Amino acid sequence: MSLRRSLNFLGNLGNTSHQFAVIGLGRFGRAVSSELHRMGYDVLGTDIDEKLVAQVLSQRMAAHAIQLDSTEPLALKEAGIFEFDTVIVAIGNYLQQSIITTLNLKEAGVPHVVAKASTEIHGKLLERVGADRVVYPEAEAGCNLARALTRPSVLDNFDLDPEHSIVEVLVPEEFHGNTIAELQLRSRYGLTLLAIGSEDKHFQINPLPNQRLDKGMAMVVLGANKDINKLLD
Ligand code: ATP
């Protein structure tokens, strides 16, 4: 049971197309590519290193893969990359190549460019050249691990902004056997209960006030982080 990160309605790029191009097939690029491919999307993977291109094809991590230098606008054009609605620039360790590639894509009018940054300054530069979304996978993974270690009752967490989140938490022991109405989550904690989940891995959205909560169930709440922390304490 997991609150899907696709809930990302603030950072949502509104992609309705089923095609993605991934530039850079390092560990991150391969992970993005193979997950999209596994989900049934049409993925074109590219890398300057032909061994990686061959690996991605032989291990079926993308439907198509070609070797090219993404700092060359002509190479991108000939490969049809400018026709994609969403392109992921997964080049974290080569600053210059990452920036030039992103610039090439935006200058050619690619609507949605998602770029991986390895440092804050790298991220700022990517934004300056037009990246629509910048991701920091290592930093995000580190934050998530720290949260999981320190707040084990939080099953999943989605940041709306720095002060507000939607979290999926285990129903606290002291809530066991109470109805939603009895708990008065909004007046006592300032939190909105969006859904409750039972062991059969299904969520009940907008649960009724007379619904009883049991420990072991999951609940999805929306609110300010300080109020969520009060609930967890
Ligand atoms: P990791 O593999 O540790 O996750 P990463 O995903 O940040 O790191 P990088 O080391 O940044 O990966 O490299 C990503 C890929 O980008 C490499 O496979 C590299 O060959 C490729 N790459 C670098 N420059 C270019 C370029 N000009 N054109 C196409 N691919 C490139």
PDB file of C-alpha atoms and ligand atoms in Angstrom, residues 23-29 46-49 52 68-71 90-94 97 101 116 138, ligand 1:
ATOM      1  CA  ILE A  23      19.350  10.737 -22.292  1.00  0.00           C
ATOM      2  CA  GLY A  24      22.162   9.157 -20.258  1.00  0.00           C
ATOM      3  CA  LEU A  25      21.922   5.507 -19.337  1.00  0.00           C
ATOM      4  CA  GLY A  26      23.854   5.460 -16.062  1.00  0.00           C
ATOM      5  CA  ARG A  27      22.234   3.829 -13.018  1.00  0.00           C
ATOM      6  CA  PHE A  28      19.630   6.580 -12.687  1.00  0.00           C
ATOM      7  CA  GLY A  29      18.776   6.755 -16.394  1.00  0.00           C
ATOM      8  CA  THR A  46      20.326   7.167 -25.570  1.00  0.00           C
ATOM      9  CA  ASP A  47      23.902   7.343 -24.383  1.00  0.00           C
ATOM     10  CA  ILE A  48      27.258   8.294 -25.825  1.00  0.00           C
ATOM     11  CA  ASP A  49      28.574   4.936 -24.632  1.00  0.00           C
ATOM     12  CA  LEU A  52      25.358   0.937 -22.309  1.00  0.00           C
ATOM     13  CA  LEU A  68      24.547   9.560 -29.719  1.00  0.00           C
ATOM     14  CA  ASP A  69      26.271  12.612 -28.273  1.00  0.00           C
ATOM     15  CA  SER A  70      23.467  14.732 -26.845  1.00  0.00           C
ATOM     16  CA  THR A  71      25.587  17.893 -26.891  1.00  0.00           C
ATOM     17  CA  ALA A  90      19.898  11.714 -16.742  1.00  0.00           C
ATOM     18  CA  ILE A  91      23.450  13.017 -16.852  1.00  0.00           C
ATOM     19  CA  GLY A  92      24.431  13.832 -13.292  1.00  0.00           C
ATOM     20  CA  ASN A  93      28.205  13.720 -13.241  1.00  0.00           C
ATOM     21  CA  TYR A  94      29.029  15.627 -16.416  1.00  0.00           C
ATOM     22  CA  GLN A  97      27.108  17.851 -21.054  1.00  0.00           C
ATOM     23  CA  THR A 101      21.878  18.850 -23.571  1.00  0.00           C
ATOM     24  CA  LYS A 116      18.852  15.323 -12.907  1.00  0.00           C
ATOM     25  CA  GLU A 138      20.524  11.234  -4.168  1.00  0.00           C
TER      26      GLU A 138
HETATM   27  P1  ATP B   1      24.948   6.906 -11.708  1.00  0.00           P
HETATM   28  O1  ATP B   1      25.275   5.970 -12.819  1.00  0.00           O
HETATM   29  O2  ATP B   1      25.939   6.837 -10.586  1.00  0.00           O
HETATM   30  O3  ATP B   1      23.524   6.872 -11.293  1.00  0.00           O
HETATM   31  P2  ATP B   1      24.343   9.175 -13.161  1.00  0.00           P
HETATM   32  O4  ATP B   1      23.013   8.560 -13.418  1.00  0.00           O
HETATM   33  O5  ATP B   1      24.387  10.575 -12.654  1.00  0.00           O
HETATM   34  O6  ATP B   1      25.198   8.336 -12.197  1.00  0.00           O
HETATM   35  P3  ATP B   1      26.375   9.829 -14.929  1.00  0.00           P
HETATM   36  O7  ATP B   1      27.639   9.279 -14.396  1.00  0.00           O
HETATM   37  O8  ATP B   1      26.143  11.266 -14.786  1.00  0.00           O
HETATM   38  O9  ATP B   1      25.149   8.996 -14.428  1.00  0.00           O
HETATM   39  O10 ATP B   1      26.282   9.474 -16.447  1.00  0.00           O
HETATM   40  C1  ATP B   1      25.085   9.284 -17.095  1.00  0.00           C
HETATM   41  C2  ATP B   1      25.338   8.790 -18.490  1.00  0.00           C
HETATM   42  O11 ATP B   1      25.391   9.896 -19.347  1.00  0.00           O
HETATM   43  C3  ATP B   1      26.633   8.005 -18.686  1.00  0.00           C
HETATM   44  O12 ATP B   1      26.326   6.695 -19.062  1.00  0.00           O
HETATM   45  C4  ATP B   1      27.340   8.762 -19.770  1.00  0.00           C
HETATM   46  O13 ATP B   1      27.956   7.911 -20.766  1.00  0.00           O
HETATM   47  C5  ATP B   1      26.203   9.557 -20.425  1.00  0.00           C
HETATM   48  N1  ATP B   1      26.677  10.738 -21.113  1.00  0.00           N
HETATM   49  C6  ATP B   1      27.618  11.613 -20.702  1.00  0.00           C
HETATM   50  N2  ATP B   1      27.788  12.571 -21.636  1.00  0.00           N
HETATM   51  C7  ATP B   1      26.941  12.306 -22.643  1.00  0.00           C
HETATM   52  C8  ATP B   1      26.650  12.918 -23.883  1.00  0.00           C
HETATM   53  N3  ATP B   1      27.293  14.019 -24.293  1.00  0.00           N
HETATM   54  N4  ATP B   1      25.703  12.352 -24.672  1.00  0.00           N
HETATM   55  C9  ATP B   1      25.043  11.244 -24.282  1.00  0.00           C
HETATM   56  N5  ATP B   1      25.285  10.610 -23.141  1.00  0.00           N
HETATM   57  C10 ATP B   1      26.208  11.127 -22.308  1.00  0.00           C
END
